[in-house]
């Protein structure tokens, strides 16, 4: 199956609705007003994803959640330092100097935020399509973005080495921050998803 | 080492001394470094998946079996001898603990196993390894000394 422009538009719309819900959850958790732009949704290969998140050796937080049910696959949430700092500062009042010094408490706070954002994302797809989708407990790691990404694409990328890449731009007080989410549905799930939106495959 | 040639994902390069080789941020991928110390010729392959079985002709360096075999063949064409070749490998980490009911196993571990099996079939001696665990590795191979330097996040530099 080859994805065409119309498929990508549908995926963008799904990405958009999910991102809106995720931003609302984030805003509630942090008790802060958070505005967002229309997210950028694109189909990218490994090299392009790496370039979009600051190069292979850039240290980021990766949160991996798998979803199962009528459709299955994984979602990888990649958070750069600015985003992590904003979250931890709002939630715990701590200052993040570097990822080397991150505490267990901060790690579990991040894991929880990731979980809630991914959940609201999946829930919006679930209610939109009227499908039952469950997500697993998130797995978190902090490392070079290239290393986090190769593991996920090697294991889960069936769609010809390309992943659905969703970049969201948030405005929170004076700051502009980005989150990066990679959606890797299985090939059959992608077909089911697009059919739900009336696409002929 | 005067300079390092970059080896991308699913790619392979061969250099002669004093050039070196580098590959960035290997997670579950495995870097295979082979050298002929007499000729000071060094090769590095950066594989992503275990077995190709010659089905994917377009991306032979994506897989351990076809990638290593092709690298060895190219090195032999440059005059290297199988009997003098030694290998060092790094990578094959498990970056995430995922609890799902899928049958998919640990891709990093499977990459390491396929790499070791391929080297054994080719009768190339494996002299050093730094594999597994849950962190990424940037690897630098010195064609002159045969040293493999491994850099990881929040860890000391290791030389094998």
Coordinates of C-alpha atoms in Angstrom, one line a residue:
Chain A
X1 CA 0.0 0.0 0.0
X2 CA 1.3 3.4 -1.0
X3 CA 0.2 6.5 0.9
X4 CA -1.0 9.3 -1.3
X5 CA -1.9 12.9 -0.6
X6 CA -5.4 12.2 0.5
X7 CA -4.3 9.6 3.0
X8 CA -1.8 12.0 4.4
X9 CA -4.5 14.7 4.7
X10 CA -6.6 12.2 6.7
X11 CA -3.6 11.4 8.9
X12 CA -3.0 15.1 9.4
X13 CA -6.6 15.6 10.5
X14 CA -6.3 12.7 13.0
X15 CA -3.0 14.2 14.2
X16 CA -4.7 17.5 14.6
X17 CA -7.6 16.3 16.7
X18 CA -5.3 14.2 18.8
X19 CA -2.9 17.0 19.4
X20 CA -5.7 19.4 20.4
X21 CA -6.8 16.9 23.1
X22 CA -3.3 16.3 24.2
X23 CA -2.7 20.1 24.6
X24 CA -5.9 20.4 26.7
X25 CA -4.7 17.6 29.0
X26 CA -1.3 19.2 29.3
X27 CA -2.8 22.6 30.1
X28 CA -5.0 21.0 32.8
X29 CA -2.1 19.2 34.4
X30 CA 0.2 22.2 34.5
X31 CA -2.6 24.6 35.4
X32 CA -1.3 26.9 32.6
X33 CA -2.9 28.3 29.6
X34 CA -1.4 26.5 26.6
X35 CA -2.2 27.4 23.0
X36 CA -1.1 25.5 20.0
X37 CA -0.8 25.9 16.2
X38 CA -2.1 23.4 13.7
X39 CA 0.5 20.5 14.0
X40 CA 2.7 19.6 11.2
X41 CA 2.1 16.0 10.1
X42 CA 4.5 14.4 7.6
X43 CA 5.7 11.0 6.5
X44 CA 9.4 10.9 7.2
X45 CA 12.3 8.4 7.0
X46 CA 14.8 7.9 9.7
X47 CA 17.3 10.5 8.5
X48 CA 14.7 13.2 8.3
X49 CA 13.2 12.5 11.7
X50 CA 16.7 12.7 13.2
X51 CA 17.3 16.0 11.5
X52 CA 14.0 17.4 12.8
X53 CA 15.0 16.6 16.4
X54 CA 18.5 18.1 16.4
X55 CA 20.7 15.3 15.1
X56 CA 21.5 11.7 16.1
X57 CA 23.5 12.5 19.2
X58 CA 21.0 15.1 20.6
X59 CA 19.9 13.8 24.1
X60 CA 16.2 13.6 24.4
X61 CA 13.5 11.9 26.5
X62 CA 11.8 9.0 24.6
X63 CA 8.5 7.6 25.8
X64 CA 7.2 4.6 24.1
X65 CA 3.6 3.3 24.4
X66 CA 2.1 0.5 22.4
X67 CA -1.6 0.3 21.5
X68 CA -3.6 -2.8 20.9
X69 CA -7.2 -3.7 20.2
X70 CA -8.9 -3.1 16.8
X71 CA -5.8 -1.4 15.6
X72 CA -2.2 -1.9 16.9
X73 CA 1.2 -0.2 16.7
X74 CA 3.4 2.1 18.8
X75 CA 3.6 5.8 19.6
X76 CA 7.0 7.3 20.4
X77 CA 7.0 10.6 22.1
X78 CA 10.2 12.5 21.9
X79 CA 10.8 15.5 24.2
X80 CA 13.7 17.9 23.8
X81 CA 15.3 19.6 26.8
X82 CA 13.2 22.9 26.6
X83 CA 9.9 20.9 26.7
X84 CA 11.1 18.8 29.6
X85 CA 12.3 21.8 31.5
X86 CA 9.0 23.6 31.1
X87 CA 7.0 20.5 32.3
X88 CA 9.3 19.8 35.3
X89 CA 9.4 23.5 36.3
X90 CA 5.6 23.8 36.2
X91 CA 4.9 20.5 38.0
X92 CA 7.7 20.3 40.5
X93 CA 9.3 23.7 40.6
X94 CA 12.7 22.2 39.8
X95 CA 15.3 23.6 37.4
X96 CA 16.7 21.1 34.9
X97 CA 20.3 21.8 34.2
X98 CA 21.1 18.7 32.2
X99 CA 19.7 15.3 31.6
X100 CA 22.6 13.7 33.5
X101 CA 21.2 15.0 36.8
X102 CA 17.6 14.0 36.4
X103 CA 16.0 12.4 39.5
X104 CA 13.7 9.4 39.8
X105 CA 10.9 11.7 40.8
X106 CA 11.4 13.8 37.7
X107 CA 11.5 10.7 35.5
X108 CA 8.2 9.4 36.9
X109 CA 6.6 12.8 36.5
X110 CA 7.7 12.8 32.8
X111 CA 6.5 9.3 32.3
X112 CA 3.1 10.2 33.7
X113 CA 2.8 13.3 31.5
X114 CA 3.7 11.2 28.5
X115 CA 1.2 8.7 29.4
X116 CA -1.6 11.2 29.8
X117 CA -0.8 13.0 26.5
X118 CA -0.6 9.7 24.6
X119 CA -3.8 8.5 26.2
X120 CA -5.7 11.6 25.2
X121 CA -4.3 11.2 21.7
X122 CA -5.4 7.6 21.4
X123 CA -8.7 8.3 23.0
X124 CA -9.5 10.9 20.4
X125 CA -8.7 8.4 17.6
X126 CA -10.8 5.8 19.4
X127 CA -13.9 7.9 19.8
X128 CA -13.6 9.4 16.3
X129 CA -13.5 5.9 14.7
X130 CA -15.6 4.2 17.3
X131 CA -12.9 1.5 17.8
X132 CA -11.7 0.0 21.1
X133 CA -8.0 0.8 21.5
X134 CA -6.0 0.1 24.7
X135 CA -2.6 1.4 25.5
X136 CA 0.2 -0.2 27.6
X137 CA 2.3 1.2 30.4
X138 CA 4.8 3.6 28.9
X139 CA 8.5 2.8 28.8
X140 CA 10.9 5.8 29.2
X141 CA 14.5 6.2 28.3
X142 CA 16.8 9.2 28.0
X143 CA 19.5 8.9 25.4
X144 CA 20.8 9.9 22.0
X145 CA 17.8 10.5 19.7
X146 CA 19.3 8.2 17.0
X147 CA 19.6 5.3 19.4
X148 CA 16.0 5.7 20.6
X149 CA 14.7 5.9 17.1
X150 CA 16.6 3.0 15.4
X151 CA 15.2 0.6 18.0
X152 CA 11.7 1.7 17.4
X153 CA 11.8 1.8 13.6
X154 CA 13.7 -1.6 13.4
X155 CA 11.1 -3.3 15.6
X156 CA 7.9 -1.7 14.4
X157 CA 8.2 0.1 11.1
X158 CA 6.5 -1.9 8.4
X159 CA 5.4 1.0 6.3
X160 CA 8.5 1.1 4.1
X161 CA 10.9 2.8 6.6
X162 CA 8.7 5.8 7.0
X163 CA 6.9 7.0 10.1
X164 CA 4.0 9.4 10.7
X165 CA 5.8 12.3 12.3
X166 CA 3.7 14.9 14.2
X167 CA 5.4 18.1 15.4
X168 CA 3.3 20.3 17.6
X169 CA 4.1 23.8 18.5
X170 CA 2.8 25.1 21.8
X171 CA 2.7 28.6 23.2
X172 CA 2.9 28.7 26.9
X173 CA 3.2 32.2 28.4
X174 CA 6.3 33.7 26.7
X175 CA 7.7 30.5 25.6
X176 CA 7.3 28.5 22.3
X177 CA 8.0 24.8 22.7
X178 CA 7.7 21.8 20.5
X179 CA 6.8 18.2 21.1
X180 CA 7.5 15.4 18.6
X181 CA 5.3 12.4 18.3
X182 CA 5.9 9.4 16.0
X183 CA 3.0 7.2 15.1
X184 CA 3.8 3.7 13.9
X185 CA 0.6 1.8 13.2
X186 CA 1.0 -1.7 11.8
X187 CA 0.3 -1.8 8.0
X188 CA -3.0 -3.6 8.5
X189 CA -4.0 -1.1 11.2
X190 CA -3.2 1.8 8.9
X191 CA -5.6 0.4 6.3
X192 CA -8.3 -0.1 8.9
X193 CA -7.9 3.4 10.1
X194 CA -8.1 4.9 6.6
X195 CA -11.1 2.8 5.7
X196 CA -12.9 4.2 8.8
X197 CA -12.5 7.6 7.3
X198 CA -14.1 6.4 4.1
X199 CA -10.9 5.9 2.1
X200 CA -10.7 3.3 -0.6
X201 CA -7.5 1.4 -0.2
Chain B
X1 CA 43.6 9.2 13.2
X2 CA 43.6 12.0 10.7
X3 CA 39.9 11.9 9.8
X4 CA 36.8 9.8 10.2
X5 CA 34.5 8.6 7.5
X6 CA 30.8 8.6 8.5
X7 CA 28.9 5.4 8.2
X8 CA 25.1 6.0 8.1
X9 CA 22.4 3.6 9.2
X10 CA 22.1 0.6 6.8
X11 CA 25.4 1.5 5.3
X12 CA 29.0 0.3 5.0
X13 CA 32.4 1.9 4.4
X14 CA 36.0 0.6 4.0
X15 CA 39.0 2.8 4.6
X16 CA 42.8 2.5 4.7
X17 CA 45.1 3.9 7.4
X18 CA 45.3 6.7 8.6
X19 CA 41.6 7.2 7.9
X20 CA 39.1 6.1 10.6
X21 CA 35.4 5.3 10.7
X22 CA 32.6 6.6 12.8
X23 CA 28.9 5.7 13.2
X24 CA 26.6 7.7 15.4
X25 CA 24.0 6.7 18.0
X26 CA 23.5 3.0 17.6
X27 CA 20.6 1.7 19.6
X28 CA 19.4 -1.7 18.7
X29 CA 21.5 -1.5 15.5
X30 CA 24.9 -3.3 15.5
X31 CA 28.2 -1.8 14.3
X32 CA 30.5 -4.5 12.9
X33 CA 34.2 -3.5 12.6
X34 CA 36.6 -5.7 10.7
X35 CA 40.3 -5.1 10.1
X36 CA 43.2 -6.7 8.4
X37 CA 46.1 -5.5 10.6
X38 CA 48.8 -6.3 8.0
X39 CA 47.3 -4.1 5.3
X40 CA 45.7 -1.7 7.9
X41 CA 42.4 -1.8 6.0
X42 CA 39.3 -1.3 8.1
X43 CA 35.6 -1.8 7.3
X44 CA 32.5 -0.8 9.3
X45 CA 28.9 -1.9 8.7
X46 CA 25.9 -0.4 10.5
X47 CA 23.1 -3.0 10.4
X48 CA 19.5 -2.6 11.5
X49 CA 17.9 -6.0 11.1
X50 CA 19.2 -9.6 11.5
X51 CA 18.4 -11.6 8.3
X52 CA 17.9 -10.7 4.7
X53 CA 18.4 -14.1 3.2
X54 CA 19.0 -12.3 -0.1
X55 CA 15.4 -11.2 -0.5
X56 CA 16.1 -7.4 -0.3
X57 CA 18.7 -6.8 -3.0
X58 CA 18.4 -3.0 -2.7
X59 CA 19.4 -2.7 0.9
X60 CA 22.0 -5.4 1.6
X61 CA 23.7 -3.4 4.3
X62 CA 20.5 -3.1 6.3
X63 CA 20.9 -6.7 7.4
X64 CA 23.6 -8.6 9.4
X65 CA 23.9 -11.6 7.1
X66 CA 24.2 -9.9 3.7
X67 CA 25.8 -6.8 5.0
X68 CA 28.8 -8.5 6.7
X69 CA 29.2 -11.0 3.8
X70 CA 29.4 -8.1 1.3
X71 CA 31.8 -6.1 3.4
X72 CA 34.2 -9.1 3.7
X73 CA 33.9 -9.7 0.0
X74 CA 34.9 -6.1 -0.8
X75 CA 37.8 -6.2 1.7
X76 CA 39.1 -9.4 0.0
X77 CA 38.9 -7.7 -3.3
X78 CA 41.3 -5.1 -1.8
X79 CA 43.8 -7.8 -0.9
X80 CA 42.7 -8.6 2.7
X81 CA 42.9 -12.2 3.8
X82 CA 40.1 -13.9 5.7
X83 CA 42.6 -15.5 8.0
X84 CA 44.1 -12.2 9.1
X85 CA 40.7 -10.5 9.6
X86 CA 39.4 -9.8 13.1
X87 CA 36.1 -8.4 14.2
X88 CA 34.8 -6.1 16.9
X89 CA 31.1 -5.4 17.4
X90 CA 29.1 -2.9 19.5
X91 CA 25.4 -2.0 19.8
X92 CA 22.3 -4.2 20.0
X93 CA 20.8 -2.4 23.0
X94 CA 17.3 -2.8 24.2
X95 CA 16.2 0.9 24.4
X96 CA 12.7 0.3 25.6
X97 CA 10.9 -2.2 27.9
X98 CA 7.7 -2.8 26.1
X99 CA 5.0 -5.0 27.6
X100 CA 2.7 -6.0 24.8
X101 CA 1.2 -9.2 23.7
X102 CA 2.9 -9.1 20.4
X103 CA 5.3 -11.9 19.5
X104 CA 8.1 -9.6 18.5
X105 CA 11.2 -10.2 20.6
X106 CA 14.2 -8.1 21.4
X107 CA 15.5 -6.8 18.1
X108 CA 18.8 -5.7 19.5
X109 CA 19.5 -9.1 20.9
X110 CA 18.5 -10.8 17.6
X111 CA 20.8 -8.4 15.7
X112 CA 23.8 -9.5 17.9
X113 CA 23.0 -13.2 17.5
X114 CA 22.7 -12.9 13.7
X115 CA 26.0 -10.9 13.6
X116 CA 27.8 -13.5 15.6
X117 CA 26.4 -16.4 13.5
X118 CA 27.4 -14.6 10.3
X119 CA 31.0 -14.0 11.5
X120 CA 31.3 -17.6 12.5
X121 CA 30.0 -18.8 9.1
X122 CA 32.6 -16.6 7.4
X123 CA 35.3 -17.9 9.8
X124 CA 36.2 -14.4 11.1
X125 CA 37.5 -14.2 14.6
X126 CA 35.4 -12.0 16.9
X127 CA 37.9 -10.5 19.4
X128 CA 35.8 -7.9 21.3
X129 CA 32.2 -7.0 22.0
X130 CA 30.2 -4.3 23.7
X131 CA 26.6 -5.2 23.3
X132 CA 23.2 -5.2 24.9
X133 CA 22.2 -3.1 27.9
X134 CA 19.8 -0.1 27.5
X135 CA 21.9 2.7 26.1
X136 CA 23.0 4.1 22.7
X137 CA 26.6 4.0 21.5
X138 CA 28.6 6.2 19.1
X139 CA 31.5 4.1 17.7
X140 CA 34.8 5.2 16.3
X141 CA 37.1 2.7 14.7
X142 CA 40.9 3.3 14.3
X143 CA 42.2 1.6 11.2
X144 CA 45.8 2.0 12.4
X145 CA 45.5 0.4 15.9
X146 CA 42.2 -1.5 15.4
X147 CA 40.9 0.2 18.6
X148 CA 37.2 0.6 18.8
X149 CA 36.1 3.6 20.9
X150 CA 32.6 3.7 22.3
X151 CA 30.9 6.9 23.6
X152 CA 27.6 6.8 25.4
X153 CA 25.4 9.3 27.2
X154 CA 26.3 9.9 30.9
X155 CA 28.9 7.1 30.8
X156 CA 32.7 6.9 30.5
X157 CA 34.3 6.5 27.1
X158 CA 35.2 2.8 26.6
X159 CA 37.9 1.4 24.3
X160 CA 37.8 -2.2 23.2

